Short mmCIF file of C-alpha atoms in Angstrom, two decimals:
data_model
loop_
_atom_site.label_atom_id
_atom_site.label_comp_id
_atom_site.label_asym_id
_atom_site.label_seq_id
_atom_site.Cartn_x
_atom_site.Cartn_y
_atom_site.Cartn_z
CA MET B 1147 -16.40 -15.64 4.25
CA GLY B 1148 -15.13 -17.32 1.08
CA GLU B 1149 -14.03 -15.70 -2.15
CA LEU B 1150 -17.07 -16.93 -4.05
CA GLU B 1151 -19.39 -15.44 -1.41
CA ILE B 1152 -17.54 -12.12 -1.63
CA MET B 1153 -17.95 -12.11 -5.42
CA LYS B 1154 -21.71 -12.38 -4.98
CA LEU B 1155 -21.88 -9.16 -2.93
CA ASN B 1156 -23.54 -6.31 -4.77
CA ARG B 1157 -20.86 -3.80 -3.74
CA ILE B 1158 -17.21 -4.53 -3.02
CA MET B 1159 -14.61 -2.18 -1.55
CA GLU B 1160 -10.95 -3.07 -1.10
CA CYS B 1161 -8.69 -1.84 1.70
CA VAL B 1162 -4.90 -2.33 1.91
CA PRO B 1163 -3.76 -1.22 5.39
CA ASN B 1164 -0.05 -1.18 6.19
CA PHE B 1165 0.80 -2.07 9.79
CA SER B 1166 4.17 -1.09 11.27
CA GLU B 1167 4.94 -4.59 12.51
CA GLY B 1168 6.60 -7.26 10.44
CA ARG B 1169 8.41 -9.34 13.05
CA ASN B 1170 6.01 -10.26 15.86
CA ARG B 1171 3.87 -13.06 14.43
CA GLU B 1172 1.45 -13.07 17.36
CA THR B 1173 0.65 -9.38 16.89
CA ILE B 1174 0.18 -9.79 13.15
CA GLU B 1175 -2.14 -12.79 13.54
CA THR B 1176 -4.19 -11.05 16.23
CA ILE B 1177 -4.87 -8.17 13.86
CA ALA B 1178 -5.55 -10.51 10.93
CA ASP B 1179 -8.09 -12.41 13.05
CA ILE B 1180 -10.24 -9.29 13.27
CA PHE B 1181 -10.82 -9.41 9.51
CA ARG B 1182 -11.24 -13.18 9.50
CA SER B 1183 -14.06 -12.95 12.02
CA LYS B 1184 -16.28 -10.40 10.24
CA GLU B 1185 -19.31 -11.11 8.11
CA ASN B 1186 -19.21 -9.68 4.57
CA VAL B 1187 -15.45 -9.11 4.91
CA LEU B 1188 -12.67 -11.31 3.50
CA LEU B 1189 -8.95 -11.22 4.27
CA LEU B 1190 -7.60 -11.93 0.79
CA ASN B 1191 -3.88 -11.79 1.49
CA TYR B 1192 -1.28 -10.60 3.98
CA SER B 1193 2.48 -10.56 4.01
CA SER B 1194 5.15 -9.37 6.41
CA ASP B 1195 8.70 -8.20 5.91
CA ALA B 1196 11.19 -8.16 8.78
CA ASP B 1197 13.57 -5.68 7.11
CA HIS B 1198 10.75 -3.23 6.38
CA ASN B 1199 9.17 -4.20 9.74
CA ARG B 1200 5.83 -3.91 8.05
CA SER B 1201 2.79 -6.04 7.25
CA VAL B 1202 0.47 -5.37 4.34
CA MET B 1203 -3.04 -6.82 4.42
CA THR B 1204 -5.52 -6.89 1.55
CA ILE B 1205 -9.16 -7.01 2.59
CA ALA B 1206 -12.32 -6.82 0.52
CA GLY B 1207 -15.96 -6.61 1.44
CA GLU B 1208 -19.16 -4.66 1.78
CA PRO B 1209 -18.18 -1.03 2.50
CA GLU B 1210 -19.88 -0.53 5.87
CA ALA B 1211 -18.67 -3.86 7.27
CA LEU B 1212 -15.17 -3.25 5.92
CA GLY B 1213 -15.02 0.21 7.48
CA GLU B 1214 -16.11 -1.06 10.89
CA ALA B 1215 -13.53 -3.87 10.75
CA MET B 1216 -10.81 -1.40 9.82
CA VAL B 1217 -11.62 0.88 12.74
CA GLU B 1218 -11.44 -2.11 15.11
CA ALA B 1219 -8.12 -3.23 13.61
CA ILE B 1220 -6.61 0.22 14.10
CA GLY B 1221 -7.70 0.10 17.73
CA LYS B 1222 -6.04 -3.29 18.18
CA ALA B 1223 -2.84 -2.02 16.59
CA CYS B 1224 -2.94 0.88 19.04
CA GLU B 1225 -2.97 -1.66 21.88
CA LEU B 1226 -0.21 -3.90 20.53
CA ILE B 1227 2.30 -1.74 18.64
CA ASP B 1228 4.48 0.82 20.43
CA MET B 1229 6.13 3.12 17.91
CA ASN B 1230 8.71 4.23 20.46
CA ARG B 1231 10.26 0.76 20.07
CA GLN B 1232 9.60 0.28 16.37
CA GLU B 1233 12.30 0.53 13.74
CA GLY B 1234 12.58 -0.65 10.16
CA GLN B 1235 13.61 0.26 6.63
CA HIS B 1236 10.22 1.57 5.52
CA PRO B 1237 9.08 5.16 6.23
CA ARG B 1238 6.06 5.37 8.57
CA ILE B 1239 4.19 7.81 10.80
CA GLY B 1240 2.22 5.42 12.96
CA ALA B 1241 1.44 1.91 14.14
CA VAL B 1242 -0.96 1.75 11.19
CA ASP B 1243 0.88 3.86 8.64
CA VAL B 1244 -1.61 4.09 5.79
CA VAL B 1245 -5.17 2.91 5.12
CA PRO B 1246 -6.24 3.22 1.46
CA PHE B 1247 -9.74 2.38 0.25
CA VAL B 1248 -10.19 1.26 -3.37
CA PRO B 1249 -13.59 0.89 -5.11
CA LEU B 1250 -13.86 -2.46 -6.88
CA LYS B 1251 -17.47 -3.34 -7.74
CA ASN B 1252 -20.50 -1.07 -8.20
CA LEU B 1253 -18.74 1.73 -6.32
CA GLU B 1254 -17.19 5.01 -7.39
CA MET B 1255 -14.18 6.89 -6.07
CA GLU B 1256 -16.59 9.20 -4.24
CA ASP B 1257 -17.80 6.19 -2.23
CA ALA B 1258 -14.23 5.37 -1.23
CA VAL B 1259 -13.63 9.00 -0.22
CA ALA B 1260 -16.78 8.99 1.92
CA LEU B 1261 -15.77 5.75 3.63
CA SER B 1262 -12.25 7.04 4.31
CA ARG B 1263 -13.71 10.10 6.01
CA GLN B 1264 -16.07 7.99 8.12
CA VAL B 1265 -13.22 5.73 9.23
CA GLY B 1266 -10.91 8.68 9.90
CA GLN B 1267 -13.48 10.46 12.00
CA ALA B 1268 -14.21 7.32 14.03
CA VAL B 1269 -10.51 6.63 14.64
CA GLY B 1270 -9.81 10.18 15.76
CA LYS B 1271 -12.78 10.25 18.13
CA ARG B 1272 -12.59 6.71 19.53
CA TYR B 1273 -8.85 6.31 20.01
CA GLY B 1274 -7.45 9.85 20.15
CA ILE B 1275 -5.26 9.22 17.10
CA PRO B 1276 -4.47 12.04 14.63
CA VAL B 1277 -5.74 11.23 11.15
CA TYR B 1278 -4.55 12.75 7.87
CA LEU B 1279 -6.65 12.32 4.74
CA TYR B 1280 -4.53 11.78 1.62
CA GLU B 1281 -4.72 11.07 -2.12
CA LYS B 1282 -8.31 11.47 -3.43
CA SER B 1283 -9.56 12.19 0.11
CA ALA B 1284 -7.04 14.96 0.80
CA SER B 1285 -8.37 18.15 2.37
CA ALA B 1286 -5.57 20.25 0.83
CA PRO B 1287 -3.31 19.86 -2.24
CA HIS B 1288 -0.13 19.45 -0.18
CA ARG B 1289 -1.66 16.38 1.50
CA GLU B 1290 -2.45 14.44 -1.67
CA ASN B 1291 1.02 12.88 -1.91
CA LEU B 1292 1.52 10.26 0.80
CA ALA B 1293 5.25 10.93 0.82
CA GLU B 1294 4.60 14.50 1.97
CA VAL B 1295 2.23 13.37 4.72
CA ARG B 1296 4.83 10.83 5.83
CA ARG B 1297 7.83 13.17 5.58
CA GLY B 1298 9.71 13.35 8.87
CA GLN B 1299 8.31 9.96 9.89
CA TYR B 1300 7.18 9.07 13.40
CA GLU B 1301 10.28 10.55 14.98
CA GLY B 1302 9.63 13.99 13.48
CA LEU B 1303 5.86 13.98 13.82
CA ALA B 1304 5.56 16.05 17.00
CA GLU B 1305 7.69 18.83 15.56
CA LYS B 1306 5.90 18.69 12.21
CA MET B 1307 2.49 19.03 13.85
CA LYS B 1308 3.52 22.29 15.50
CA ASP B 1309 2.96 23.83 12.06
CA LYS B 1310 -0.79 23.95 12.55
CA GLU B 1311 -1.42 25.91 9.36
CA HIS B 1312 -0.14 23.04 7.22
CA TRP B 1313 -0.27 19.93 9.40
CA ARG B 1314 -3.26 20.18 11.69
CA PRO B 1315 -4.85 16.70 11.39
CA ASP B 1316 -8.21 16.26 9.69
CA PHE B 1317 -9.48 14.29 12.67
CA GLY B 1318 -8.25 13.61 16.18
CA PRO B 1319 -5.94 15.56 18.49
CA GLU B 1320 -3.38 18.11 17.35
CA ARG B 1321 -0.49 16.12 18.79
CA PRO B 1322 0.77 12.57 18.13
CA HIS B 1323 -0.69 9.67 20.05
CA PRO B 1324 2.09 8.79 22.56
CA THR B 1325 2.56 5.21 21.35
CA PHE B 1326 0.71 5.08 18.02
CA GLY B 1327 1.71 8.31 16.27
CA ALA B 1328 -0.70 9.16 13.44
CA VAL B 1329 -2.33 7.46 10.46
CA ALA B 1330 -2.98 8.42 6.83
CA VAL B 1331 -6.40 7.37 5.52
CA GLY B 1332 -7.53 7.91 1.96
CA ALA B 1333 -9.02 6.71 -1.30
CA ARG B 1334 -7.10 5.79 -4.44
CA LYS B 1335 -7.01 3.65 -7.55
CA ILE B 1336 -5.50 0.18 -7.52
CA LEU B 1337 -1.71 0.32 -7.38
CA CYS B 1338 1.00 -2.31 -7.66
CA ALA B 1339 3.56 -2.58 -4.86
CA TYR B 1340 6.47 -4.10 -6.73
CA ASN B 1341 10.07 -4.57 -5.60
CA VAL B 1342 13.17 -5.38 -7.65
CA ASN B 1343 16.07 -7.07 -5.86
CA LEU B 1344 19.63 -6.36 -6.94
CA GLY B 1345 22.74 -8.54 -6.80
CA THR B 1346 24.64 -6.19 -4.50
CA ASP B 1347 24.64 -5.03 -0.88
CA ASP B 1348 25.49 -1.42 -1.82
CA LEU B 1349 22.53 0.73 -0.77
CA LYS B 1350 23.95 3.74 -2.64
CA ILE B 1351 23.42 1.90 -5.92
CA ALA B 1352 19.77 1.13 -5.09
CA ASP B 1353 19.23 4.75 -4.02
CA GLU B 1354 20.71 6.08 -7.26
CA ILE B 1355 18.63 3.74 -9.39
CA ALA B 1356 15.48 4.67 -7.45
CA LYS B 1357 16.16 8.34 -8.11
CA LYS B 1358 16.36 7.68 -11.85
CA VAL B 1359 13.25 5.48 -11.98
CA ARG B 1360 10.79 7.53 -9.91
CA PHE B 1361 8.77 10.34 -11.41
CA ILE B 1362 10.12 13.13 -9.19
CA GLY B 1363 13.61 12.24 -10.43
CA GLY B 1364 12.58 12.44 -14.09
CA GLY B 1365 11.70 8.78 -14.45
CA LEU B 1366 8.48 6.88 -15.02
CA ARG B 1367 5.33 8.98 -14.64
CA TYR B 1368 3.43 6.76 -12.23
CA CYS B 1369 6.32 5.37 -10.22
CA LYS B 1370 7.37 6.06 -6.64
CA ALA B 1371 10.62 4.37 -5.63
CA MET B 1372 13.24 4.15 -2.92
CA GLY B 1373 16.29 2.03 -2.13
CA VAL B 1374 16.00 -0.46 0.74
CA ARG B 1375 18.57 -2.69 2.42
CA LEU B 1376 17.57 -6.34 2.95
CA GLU B 1377 19.72 -7.32 5.92
CA GLU B 1378 18.69 -10.99 6.01
CA ARG B 1379 19.56 -11.47 2.33
CA ASN B 1380 22.61 -9.20 2.28
CA GLN B 1381 21.06 -7.47 -0.74
CA VAL B 1382 19.42 -4.20 -1.62
CA GLN B 1383 16.24 -3.58 -3.55
CA VAL B 1384 14.40 -0.85 -5.38
CA SER B 1385 11.00 -0.74 -3.65
CA MET B 1386 8.24 0.77 -5.79
CA ASN B 1387 4.60 1.76 -5.88
CA LEU B 1388 3.24 1.91 -9.42
CA THR B 1389 0.21 4.13 -8.98
CA ASP B 1390 -1.19 3.54 -12.47
CA TYR B 1391 -0.06 0.13 -13.71
CA GLU B 1392 -1.68 0.62 -17.14
CA LYS B 1393 0.31 3.78 -17.89
CA THR B 1394 3.47 2.67 -16.05
CA PRO B 1395 3.44 -1.14 -16.42
CA LEU B 1396 5.54 -3.55 -14.38
CA TYR B 1397 7.71 -4.51 -17.34
CA ALA B 1398 8.64 -0.87 -17.98
CA ALA B 1399 9.77 -0.46 -14.37
CA VAL B 1400 11.84 -3.64 -14.22
CA GLU B 1401 13.46 -3.02 -17.61
CA MET B 1402 14.43 0.53 -16.65
CA ILE B 1403 15.93 -0.74 -13.40
CA ARG B 1404 17.78 -3.47 -15.31
CA MET B 1405 19.21 -0.85 -17.67
CA GLU B 1406 20.29 1.48 -14.87
CA ALA B 1407 21.75 -1.39 -12.81
CA ALA B 1408 23.91 -2.44 -15.78
CA ARG B 1409 25.78 0.87 -15.45
CA TYR B 1410 27.09 -0.39 -12.10
CA GLY B 1411 27.69 -3.95 -13.27
CA VAL B 1412 24.84 -5.13 -11.03
CA PRO B 1413 22.26 -7.75 -12.06
CA VAL B 1414 18.56 -7.94 -11.23
CA VAL B 1415 18.29 -11.18 -9.21
CA GLY B 1416 14.56 -11.26 -8.51
CA THR B 1417 11.35 -9.32 -8.11
CA GLU B 1418 8.44 -9.53 -5.71
CA VAL B 1419 4.87 -8.37 -5.41
CA ILE B 1420 3.64 -7.02 -2.07
CA GLY B 1421 -0.03 -7.65 -1.46
CA LEU B 1422 -2.24 -8.35 -4.46
CA LEU B 1423 -2.27 -6.91 -7.95
CA PRO B 1424 -4.69 -6.95 -10.89
CA GLN B 1425 -4.47 -9.85 -13.31
CA LYS B 1426 -4.14 -7.36 -16.15
CA ALA B 1427 -0.82 -6.13 -14.73
CA LEU B 1428 0.65 -9.62 -15.24
CA LEU B 1429 -1.09 -10.22 -18.57
CA ASP B 1430 0.42 -6.99 -19.88
CA CYS B 1431 3.86 -8.36 -18.96
CA ALA B 1432 3.12 -11.68 -20.66
CA GLU B 1433 1.95 -9.88 -23.79
CA TYR B 1434 5.08 -7.70 -23.83
CA TYR B 1435 7.72 -10.37 -23.19
CA LEU B 1436 6.08 -13.04 -25.36
CA GLN B 1437 5.33 -10.51 -28.11
CA MET B 1438 1.80 -11.86 -28.33
CA GLU B 1439 -0.31 -10.45 -31.13
CA ASN B 1440 -4.02 -9.66 -30.81
CA PHE B 1441 -4.10 -10.87 -27.22
CA ARG B 1442 -7.29 -10.41 -25.16
CA SER B 1443 -7.97 -11.22 -21.52
CA ASP B 1444 -10.96 -13.38 -22.50
CA LEU B 1445 -8.53 -15.83 -24.10
CA VAL B 1446 -7.56 -16.89 -20.56
CA ILE B 1447 -9.70 -19.88 -19.63
CA GLU B 1448 -10.19 -18.81 -16.00
CA ASN B 1449 -11.52 -15.46 -17.14
CA ARG B 1450 -14.06 -17.12 -19.41
CA LEU B 1451 -15.19 -19.37 -16.56
CA MET B 1452 -15.63 -16.37 -14.25
CA GLU B 1453 -17.64 -14.57 -16.90
CA GLU B 1454 -19.96 -17.53 -17.27
CA CYS B 1455 -20.35 -18.09 -13.49
CA PHE B 1456 -20.81 -14.46 -12.46
#
């Protein structure tokens, strides 16, 4: 299904699943093909990172069709990804680590929560995989933060789940799947996955900067961050999720990292976006750096064309 056909749908939901495989191209393409083959579903983007050993896919479509495709993709990941052999820089609890649903068109957050619960229930029942609901779908306050759900990672999951009072799954068995682990499924607002690469191979520097930038360290309110080593590039990066890009914009994050990196005599050598991000996130950066006065999004010619066509 093409992008123009998707735009004509009455309701559009987005899903951004993270698969714990970023090196085996055949596995990644097999999973991607599931989304390519579905009616009323469009695979918008996908990218893989060997150091993170992770693939992020961005899919949009009609909610029911999207949910069914996501359940099938989780089942395929269960067949193809063995977490006992998986390793990488990014924290994870399962072969599909996290499955967030985001309402885009004529849908509310409650619709995304309902879909996340439907998908979670189906995954737990069909595949025997423990499912934790997080963010807006969370069944308890301590499960809202994905970092808490993920704490201990796959290797510590069995021990963590012995604490049934706090970590009994919302769906599925009360023990990890032997090769898959568990999965976090939820509903959230659009976020920006944004990484800043540093001109050093010293992971301690990236870790220290991440501590300063992220909210729990006293940094930016809507920023989650960690230091990551990029073995292939012989660099490190500050890997971030900006959970509200309007209140914590990209330019604020990169400028704070640039300022903190200067303390160590380290330059920012590049940045990257993982998955897709809203146009407004980039326009806000353009407005800031170019010091544009009285700027509006409808001054962008493509936006005016879209308004006229749809």
